[in-house]
CSV table of C-alpha atoms and ligand atoms in Angstrom, one decimal:
chain,number,residue,atom,x,y,z
O,205,MET,CA,-42.1,-16.1,-18.9
O,206,SER,CA,-38.5,-17.1,-18.7
O,207,ASN,CA,-36.8,-18.5,-15.7
O,208,VAL,CA,-35.7,-15.6,-13.4
O,209,ARG,CA,-32.1,-16.0,-12.2
O,210,ASN,CA,-30.6,-14.6,-9.1
O,211,THR,CA,-27.8,-12.9,-11.1
O,212,ILE,CA,-26.5,-12.6,-14.6
O,213,ILE,CA,-22.9,-11.5,-15.1
O,214,ILE,CA,-22.1,-9.8,-18.4
O,215,GLY,CA,-18.4,-10.2,-19.3
O,216,SER,CA,-15.7,-12.7,-18.6
O,217,GLY,CA,-12.4,-10.9,-17.9
O,218,PRO,CA,-10.8,-11.1,-14.4
O,219,ALA,CA,-13.7,-9.0,-13.0
O,220,GLY,CA,-16.6,-11.0,-14.4
O,221,LEU,CA,-15.0,-14.3,-13.6
O,222,THR,CA,-14.1,-13.4,-10.1
O,223,ALA,CA,-17.7,-12.2,-9.6
O,224,ALA,CA,-18.7,-15.6,-11.0
O,225,ILE,CA,-16.5,-17.6,-8.5
O,226,TYR,CA,-17.9,-15.6,-5.6
O,227,THR,CA,-21.5,-15.7,-6.5
O,228,ALA,CA,-21.3,-19.4,-7.5
O,229,ARG,CA,-19.8,-20.2,-4.1
O,230,ALA,CA,-22.6,-18.2,-2.5
O,231,SER,CA,-25.1,-20.6,-4.2
O,232,LEU,CA,-26.5,-17.8,-6.5
O,233,GLU,CA,-26.1,-20.0,-9.6
O,234,PRO,CA,-24.8,-17.2,-11.8
O,235,LEU,CA,-25.3,-17.2,-15.5
O,236,VAL,CA,-22.2,-15.7,-17.2
O,237,ILE,CA,-22.8,-14.3,-20.7
O,238,GLU,CA,-19.1,-14.3,-21.6
O,239,GLY,CA,-19.0,-12.7,-25.0
O,240,GLU,CA,-18.0,-14.4,-28.2
O,241,PRO,CA,-14.9,-14.4,-30.4
O,242,SER,CA,-15.8,-11.7,-33.0
O,243,SER,CA,-12.2,-10.8,-33.9
O,244,SER,CA,-8.7,-11.7,-32.8
O,245,SER,CA,-8.8,-8.6,-30.5
O,246,ASP,CA,-12.3,-9.2,-29.1
O,247,GLN,CA,-13.0,-12.5,-27.4
O,248,PRO,CA,-14.2,-14.0,-24.1
O,249,GLY,CA,-11.7,-13.7,-21.3
O,250,GLY,CA,-10.9,-10.0,-21.9
O,251,GLN,CA,-7.6,-8.2,-22.4
O,252,LEU,CA,-5.5,-10.9,-20.9
O,253,MET,CA,-6.3,-13.2,-23.8
O,254,LEU,CA,-4.2,-10.8,-25.9
O,255,THR,CA,-1.1,-10.9,-23.6
O,256,THR,CA,1.7,-13.4,-23.3
O,257,GLU,CA,3.5,-13.7,-20.0
O,258,VAL,CA,1.9,-12.1,-16.9
O,259,GLU,CA,4.5,-11.7,-14.2
O,260,ASN,CA,2.6,-9.4,-11.8
O,261,PHE,CA,-0.5,-11.4,-10.9
O,262,PRO,CA,0.2,-12.5,-7.3
O,263,GLY,CA,0.4,-16.2,-6.7
O,264,PHE,CA,2.4,-17.1,-9.8
O,265,PRO,CA,6.1,-16.6,-8.9
O,266,GLU,CA,7.2,-18.0,-12.2
O,267,GLY,CA,4.6,-15.9,-14.2
O,268,ILE,CA,1.7,-17.4,-16.2
O,269,MET,CA,0.5,-16.9,-19.8
O,270,GLY,CA,-2.5,-14.5,-19.9
O,271,PRO,CA,-4.8,-16.9,-21.7
O,272,ASP,CA,-3.9,-19.7,-19.2
O,273,LEU,CA,-4.7,-17.5,-16.3
O,274,MET,CA,-8.1,-16.8,-17.8
O,275,ILE,CA,-8.8,-20.5,-18.5
O,276,ASN,CA,-8.0,-21.1,-14.8
O,277,PHE,CA,-10.4,-18.3,-13.7
O,278,ARG,CA,-13.1,-19.8,-15.8
O,279,ALA,CA,-12.5,-23.4,-14.7
O,280,GLN,CA,-12.7,-22.2,-11.1
O,281,ALA,CA,-16.1,-20.5,-11.7
O,282,GLU,CA,-17.4,-23.6,-13.5
O,283,ARG,CA,-16.3,-25.9,-10.6
O,284,PHE,CA,-18.7,-24.1,-8.3
O,285,GLY,CA,-21.6,-24.2,-10.8
O,286,ALA,CA,-21.4,-21.0,-12.8
O,287,GLU,CA,-23.2,-21.5,-16.2
O,288,PHE,CA,-21.7,-19.9,-19.3
O,289,ILE,CA,-23.2,-18.7,-22.6
O,290,THR,CA,-20.6,-17.9,-25.3
O,291,GLU,CA,-22.5,-15.0,-26.9
O,292,LYS,CA,-22.8,-11.3,-26.7
O,293,VAL,CA,-25.7,-9.4,-25.0
O,294,THR,CA,-27.4,-7.4,-27.7
O,295,LYS,CA,-29.9,-5.4,-25.6
O,296,VAL,CA,-30.8,-4.7,-22.0
O,297,ASP,CA,-33.9,-3.4,-20.2
O,298,PHE,CA,-33.1,-2.4,-16.6
O,299,SER,CA,-36.3,-0.2,-16.2
O,300,SER,CA,-38.1,-2.7,-14.0
O,301,ARG,CA,-37.4,-5.9,-12.1
O,302,PRO,CA,-36.7,-8.6,-12.9
O,303,PHE,CA,-34.0,-7.1,-15.2
O,304,LYS,CA,-33.9,-8.3,-18.8
O,305,VAL,CA,-31.1,-9.0,-21.2
O,306,TRP,CA,-31.3,-10.3,-24.7
O,307,ILE,CA,-29.0,-12.2,-26.9
O,308,ARG,CA,-30.7,-11.4,-30.3
O,309,ASP,CA,-34.3,-12.7,-29.8
O,310,THR,CA,-33.7,-14.8,-26.7
O,311,GLU,CA,-34.6,-13.1,-23.4
O,312,TYR,CA,-33.0,-13.8,-20.0
O,313,SER,CA,-34.1,-12.3,-16.8
O,314,ALA,CA,-32.5,-11.9,-13.3
O,315,ASN,CA,-33.0,-10.1,-10.0
O,316,SER,CA,-29.6,-8.6,-10.2
O,317,ILE,CA,-27.0,-7.9,-12.9
O,318,ILE,CA,-23.2,-7.6,-12.6
O,319,VAL,CA,-21.7,-5.6,-15.5
O,320,ALA,CA,-18.1,-6.5,-16.2
O,321,THR,CA,-17.8,-5.8,-19.9
O,322,GLY,CA,-14.3,-4.2,-19.6
O,323,ALA,CA,-12.6,-1.8,-21.9
O,324,GLN,CA,-10.5,-1.9,-25.0
O,325,SER,CA,-7.3,-0.1,-25.8
O,326,LEU,CA,-7.6,2.0,-28.9
O,327,MET,CA,-5.3,0.6,-31.6
O,328,LEU,CA,-3.5,2.1,-34.6
O,329,ASP,CA,-5.4,-0.3,-37.0
O,330,LEU,CA,-2.2,-1.2,-38.8
O,331,PRO,CA,-1.5,-4.6,-40.6
O,332,LYS,CA,0.2,-7.1,-38.2
O,333,GLU,CA,-0.7,-5.0,-35.1
O,334,THR,CA,-2.9,-7.7,-33.5
O,335,GLU,CA,-0.6,-10.6,-34.5
O,336,LEU,CA,2.4,-8.8,-32.9
O,337,ILE,CA,0.6,-8.1,-29.5
O,338,GLY,CA,2.7,-9.9,-26.9
O,339,HIS,CA,5.6,-10.1,-29.5
O,340,GLY,CA,6.8,-6.5,-29.3
O,341,VAL,CA,3.5,-4.7,-29.4
O,342,SER,CA,1.9,-3.8,-26.1
O,343,THR,CA,-0.8,-1.6,-24.7
O,344,CYS,CA,0.4,-1.8,-21.1
O,345,ALA,CA,3.7,-0.4,-20.0
O,346,THR,CA,3.2,-1.5,-16.4
O,347,CYS,CA,2.7,-5.1,-17.6
O,348,ASP,CA,5.3,-5.4,-20.2
O,349,GLY,CA,8.0,-2.7,-19.7
O,350,PHE,CA,10.2,-5.2,-17.8
O,351,PHE,CA,10.6,-7.3,-21.0
O,352,PHE,CA,12.3,-4.5,-22.8
O,353,ARG,CA,15.4,-4.1,-20.6
O,354,GLY,CA,18.2,-2.5,-22.6
O,355,GLN,CA,16.2,-2.2,-25.8
O,356,GLU,CA,15.1,0.6,-28.0
O,357,ILE,CA,11.3,1.2,-28.2
O,358,VAL,CA,8.6,3.5,-29.3
O,359,VAL,CA,5.5,4.9,-27.5
O,360,VAL,CA,2.7,6.3,-29.6
O,361,GLY,CA,0.4,9.1,-28.2
O,362,GLY,CA,0.6,12.5,-26.8
O,363,GLY,CA,-1.7,12.4,-23.7
O,364,ASP,CA,-0.9,11.8,-20.1
O,365,SER,CA,-0.9,8.0,-20.6
O,366,ALA,CA,1.7,8.1,-23.4
O,367,VAL,CA,3.9,10.6,-21.5
O,368,GLU,CA,3.6,8.7,-18.3
O,369,GLU,CA,4.4,5.4,-20.0
O,370,ALA,CA,7.3,6.8,-21.9
O,371,THR,CA,8.8,8.1,-18.7
O,372,PHE,CA,8.2,4.8,-16.8
O,373,LEU,CA,9.7,2.8,-19.7
O,374,THR,CA,13.0,4.7,-19.5
O,375,LYS,CA,13.6,2.6,-16.3
O,376,PHE,CA,14.0,-0.4,-18.6
O,377,ALA,CA,14.6,0.7,-22.2
O,378,SER,CA,17.9,2.1,-23.5
O,379,LYS,CA,16.0,4.7,-25.5
O,380,VAL,CA,12.3,5.7,-25.8
O,381,HIS,CA,11.0,7.4,-29.0
O,382,LEU,CA,7.7,9.2,-28.3
O,383,ILE,CA,5.7,9.5,-31.5
O,384,VAL,CA,3.3,12.5,-31.5
O,385,ARG,CA,1.0,13.2,-34.4
O,386,ARG,CA,0.8,17.0,-33.9
O,387,ASP,CA,3.4,19.6,-32.9
O,388,ALA,CA,2.2,19.6,-29.3
O,389,LEU,CA,1.4,17.2,-26.5
O,390,ARG,CA,-2.0,16.9,-24.9
O,391,ALA,CA,-0.5,15.8,-21.6
O,392,SER,CA,-0.4,18.0,-18.5
O,393,ARG,CA,2.4,20.5,-18.2
O,394,ILE,CA,4.2,18.8,-15.4
O,395,MET,CA,4.2,15.5,-17.2
O,396,GLN,CA,5.4,17.1,-20.4
O,397,ASP,CA,8.3,18.9,-18.6
O,398,ARG,CA,9.4,15.6,-17.0
O,399,ALA,CA,9.4,13.8,-20.4
O,400,ILE,CA,11.2,16.7,-22.2
O,401,ALA,CA,13.9,16.8,-19.5
O,402,ASN,CA,14.4,13.0,-19.7
O,403,GLU,CA,17.5,12.3,-21.8
O,404,LYS,CA,16.4,8.9,-22.7
O,405,ILE,CA,13.2,10.2,-24.4
O,406,GLU,CA,13.3,11.5,-28.0
O,407,ILE,CA,10.1,13.2,-29.1
O,408,HIS,CA,9.2,12.9,-32.8
O,409,TRP,CA,6.8,15.7,-33.5
O,410,ASN,CA,4.3,15.6,-36.4
O,411,SER,CA,4.9,11.9,-36.7
O,412,LYS,CA,3.0,8.7,-36.9
O,413,VAL,CA,3.8,5.0,-37.0
O,414,SER,CA,2.6,3.9,-40.5
O,415,GLU,CA,4.0,0.4,-40.8
O,416,LEU,CA,5.2,-2.4,-38.5
O,417,HIS,CA,8.0,-4.8,-39.5
O,418,GLY,CA,8.9,-8.3,-38.2
O,419,GLU,CA,7.4,-11.7,-38.6
O,420,GLN,CA,7.7,-13.6,-35.2
O,421,SER,CA,8.3,-10.4,-33.3
O,422,LEU,CA,8.6,-6.7,-33.9
O,423,SER,CA,11.9,-5.6,-35.5
O,424,GLY,CA,11.1,-2.0,-36.5
O,425,VAL,CA,8.5,0.5,-37.6
O,426,THR,CA,8.2,3.1,-40.4
O,427,LEU,CA,7.5,6.6,-39.3
O,428,THR,CA,5.6,9.0,-41.6
O,429,ASP,CA,5.9,12.8,-41.2
O,430,THR,CA,2.3,14.0,-40.8
O,431,VAL,CA,3.1,17.3,-42.5
O,432,THR,CA,5.4,16.4,-45.4
O,433,GLY,CA,4.5,12.7,-45.8
O,434,ALA,CA,8.2,11.8,-45.7
O,435,THR,CA,8.9,8.3,-44.4
O,436,SER,CA,11.8,7.0,-42.3
O,437,PRO,CA,12.6,3.6,-40.8
O,438,LEU,CA,13.2,3.1,-37.1
O,439,ALA,CA,14.7,-0.1,-35.7
O,440,VAL,CA,12.9,-0.9,-32.4
O,441,THR,CA,11.8,-4.1,-30.7
O,442,GLY,CA,9.0,-2.6,-28.7
O,443,LEU,CA,5.9,-0.5,-29.6
O,444,PHE,CA,3.6,0.7,-26.8
O,445,ILE,CA,0.3,2.1,-28.0
O,446,ALA,CA,-1.1,4.7,-25.6
O,447,ILE,CA,-3.7,6.6,-27.5
O,448,GLY,CA,-6.6,6.0,-25.1
O,449,HIS,CA,-9.1,3.4,-24.0
O,450,LYS,CA,-12.8,2.8,-24.8
O,451,PRO,CA,-15.0,1.1,-22.3
O,452,ASN,CA,-17.5,-1.5,-23.7
O,453,THR,CA,-20.6,0.3,-22.7
O,454,ALA,CA,-22.5,0.8,-26.0
O,455,ILE,CA,-25.5,-1.3,-24.8
O,456,PHE,CA,-25.8,0.7,-21.6
O,457,GLN,CA,-26.1,4.1,-23.3
O,458,SER,CA,-29.1,6.0,-21.8
O,459,VAL,CA,-29.6,3.0,-19.4
O,460,LEU,CA,-26.8,3.5,-16.8
O,461,ASN,CA,-25.1,6.6,-15.6
O,462,MET,CA,-21.8,7.0,-17.4
O,463,GLU,CA,-19.1,9.7,-17.7
O,464,ASP,CA,-18.7,11.5,-21.0
O,465,SER,CA,-15.9,9.1,-21.8
O,466,GLY,CA,-18.3,6.2,-21.5
O,467,TYR,CA,-17.0,4.7,-18.2
O,468,LEU,CA,-19.8,3.6,-15.9
O,469,MET,CA,-20.2,5.5,-12.7
O,470,THR,CA,-20.3,3.6,-9.4
O,471,ARG,CA,-21.0,4.8,-5.9
O,472,ASP,CA,-17.7,5.6,-4.1
O,473,GLY,CA,-16.2,2.6,-2.4
O,474,SER,CA,-18.7,0.2,-3.9
O,475,THR,CA,-19.9,-1.3,-7.1
O,476,TYR,CA,-23.4,0.0,-7.0
O,477,THR,CA,-24.5,1.8,-10.1
O,478,ASP,CA,-27.4,4.3,-10.2
O,479,ILE,CA,-29.9,1.5,-10.6
O,480,GLU,CA,-30.5,-0.7,-7.5
O,481,GLY,CA,-29.6,-4.3,-8.3
O,482,ILE,CA,-27.2,-3.5,-11.1
O,483,PHE,CA,-23.5,-3.6,-10.2
O,484,ALA,CA,-20.5,-2.7,-12.2
O,485,CYS,CA,-16.9,-3.9,-11.8
O,486,GLY,CA,-13.5,-4.0,-13.5
O,487,ASP,CA,-12.3,-1.8,-16.3
O,488,VAL,CA,-15.7,-0.8,-17.4
O,489,GLN,CA,-15.8,1.5,-14.4
O,490,ASP,CA,-12.1,2.0,-13.7
O,491,HIS,CA,-9.9,4.3,-15.9
O,492,THR,CA,-7.2,4.7,-13.3
O,493,TYR,CA,-5.7,1.3,-12.4
O,494,ARG,CA,-6.7,-1.1,-15.2
O,495,GLN,CA,-4.9,-4.1,-13.8
O,496,ALA,CA,-6.0,-7.7,-13.8
O,497,ILE,CA,-5.6,-7.8,-10.0
O,498,THR,CA,-7.6,-4.6,-9.4
O,499,ALA,CA,-10.3,-5.9,-11.9
O,500,ALA,CA,-10.5,-9.2,-10.0
O,501,GLY,CA,-10.7,-7.3,-6.7
O,502,SER,CA,-13.6,-5.2,-7.9
O,503,GLY,CA,-15.3,-8.4,-9.3
O,504,CYS,CA,-15.2,-9.7,-5.7
O,505,MET,CA,-16.6,-6.5,-4.4
O,506,ALA,CA,-19.5,-6.7,-6.9
O,507,ALA,CA,-20.3,-10.3,-5.9
O,508,LEU,CA,-20.4,-9.3,-2.2
O,509,ASP,CA,-22.4,-6.2,-2.9
O,510,CYS,CA,-24.8,-8.2,-5.0
O,511,GLU,CA,-25.2,-11.1,-2.6
O,512,ARG,CA,-25.9,-8.7,0.3
O,513,TRP,CA,-28.3,-6.7,-1.7
O,514,LEU,CA,-30.3,-9.8,-2.8
O,515,GLU,CA,-30.4,-11.0,0.8
O,516,HIS,CA,-31.8,-7.7,1.9
O,517,GLN,CA,-34.5,-7.9,-0.9
O,518,HIS,CA,-35.6,-11.3,0.2
F,1293,LIG,P1,-6.1,11.0,-24.2
F,1293,LIG,O1,-7.3,10.9,-25.0
F,1293,LIG,O2,-5.9,12.1,-23.2
F,1293,LIG,O3,-4.9,11.2,-25.3
F,1293,LIG,C1,-4.8,10.4,-26.4
F,1293,LIG,C2,-3.5,10.9,-27.2
F,1293,LIG,O4,-3.3,9.9,-28.2
F,1293,LIG,C3,-3.6,12.3,-27.7
F,1293,LIG,O5,-2.4,12.9,-27.7
F,1293,LIG,C4,-4.0,12.0,-29.2
F,1293,LIG,O6,-3.5,12.9,-30.1
F,1293,LIG,C5,-3.3,10.7,-29.5
F,1293,LIG,N1,-3.9,9.9,-30.5
F,1293,LIG,C6,-5.3,9.5,-30.5
F,1293,LIG,N2,-5.5,8.7,-31.6
F,1293,LIG,C7,-4.3,8.6,-32.2
F,1293,LIG,C8,-3.8,7.9,-33.4
F,1293,LIG,N3,-4.7,7.1,-34.1
F,1293,LIG,N4,-2.5,7.9,-33.7
F,1293,LIG,C9,-1.7,8.7,-33.0
F,1293,LIG,N5,-2.0,9.4,-31.9
F,1293,LIG,C10,-3.3,9.3,-31.5
F,1293,LIG,O7,-5.8,9.6,-23.6
F,1293,LIG,P2,-4.9,9.1,-22.4
F,1293,LIG,O8,-5.1,7.7,-22.3
F,1293,LIG,O9,-3.6,9.7,-22.5
F,1293,LIG,O10,-5.6,9.8,-21.1
F,1293,LIG,C11,-7.0,9.5,-20.8
F,1293,LIG,C12,-7.4,10.3,-19.5
F,1293,LIG,O11,-6.7,9.8,-18.4
F,1293,LIG,C13,-7.0,11.8,-19.6
F,1293,LIG,O12,-8.0,12.5,-19.0
F,1293,LIG,C14,-5.7,11.9,-18.9
F,1293,LIG,O13,-5.5,13.1,-18.4
F,1293,LIG,C15,-5.9,10.8,-17.8
F,1293,LIG,N6,-4.7,10.3,-17.3
F,1293,LIG,C16,-4.0,10.9,-16.3
F,1293,LIG,C17,-2.8,10.4,-15.8
F,1293,LIG,C18,-2.2,11.1,-14.6
F,1293,LIG,O14,-2.7,12.1,-14.3
F,1293,LIG,N7,-1.2,10.5,-14.0
F,1293,LIG,C19,-2.1,9.3,-16.4
F,1293,LIG,C20,-2.9,8.7,-17.5
F,1293,LIG,C21,-4.0,9.2,-18.0
F,1293,LIG,P3,-4.2,14.4,-30.2
F,1293,LIG,O15,-3.6,15.2,-29.0
F,1293,LIG,O16,-3.7,14.9,-31.5
F,1293,LIG,O17,-5.7,14.3,-30.1
């Protein structure tokens, strides 16, 4: 029988590491299974590991690099005794207590689990795309729009996110090209009307970004007409990809309640999932705000919910 822990935290973005800081300070000796670097766009620390400058995280008036911020989060959790395993959970069994999680053949068990596995932005899967993240390519207009003041940029997608981001980005950019792969937008009517009426937005229908140009930073893209196949260059310094997100919940399928889109469901105003003793925080259960600070806030909520629940059990 393996040693039963008070709590295991799965995930190490702002939500998981904030939960680790709080549970460690509450003497719960958390074990954080932080993930492992499996590709340049999938590594411990979450989405901030893919950003450059973060200017909107409170407490850093001069800004801070995303990876540095996550190194600080982790060091703070370690200082209070959080233990880390740099691997990915491969299987879970939450059907009875203690709950069990596996990393391949090794079993770990705990009286409570905090799920903070985050979400990923869907990407175009083009060469250079990952290398240019933070150097012209972005998946977050709220985070990076400010850096494109007076510049010409493209936004890819036709849903509410893309249209909202394109409209938001007109505050900064001199011109926003919205690249839509069909002859219609998926976004709600009111958002569409707002974008179509905006003089700074040019919509390219039946169009896709097929190539990225630039070495150190983005200098342009190639557009391909999805009907005729004709290509044309477009000189832009920014590319915002807004084609949707995917929560990292594959291992929780048929285990935890989730929406059709895969986001975990939590009880209103809390981080309780449908299984007592399992808590979820951060982007894995939030498709609305998706900010580092809101993820961190929800990690704090999960730690407090977990601590109080464990106290009640004992
Ligand atoms: P959606 O799934 O709604 O839209 C994705 C868009 O990206 C679609 O237009 C889709 O095209 C396009 N797309 C997908 N893959 C590719 C690709 N490989 N290349 C080019 N284009 C592609 O995602 P959103 O993130 O926009 O929205 C998610 C949910 O959040 C929705 O329910 C939305 O309503 C909601 N939301 C609401 C907001 C609000 O109300 N203020 C703001 C933001 C989101 P196609 O249409 O051809 O499939």
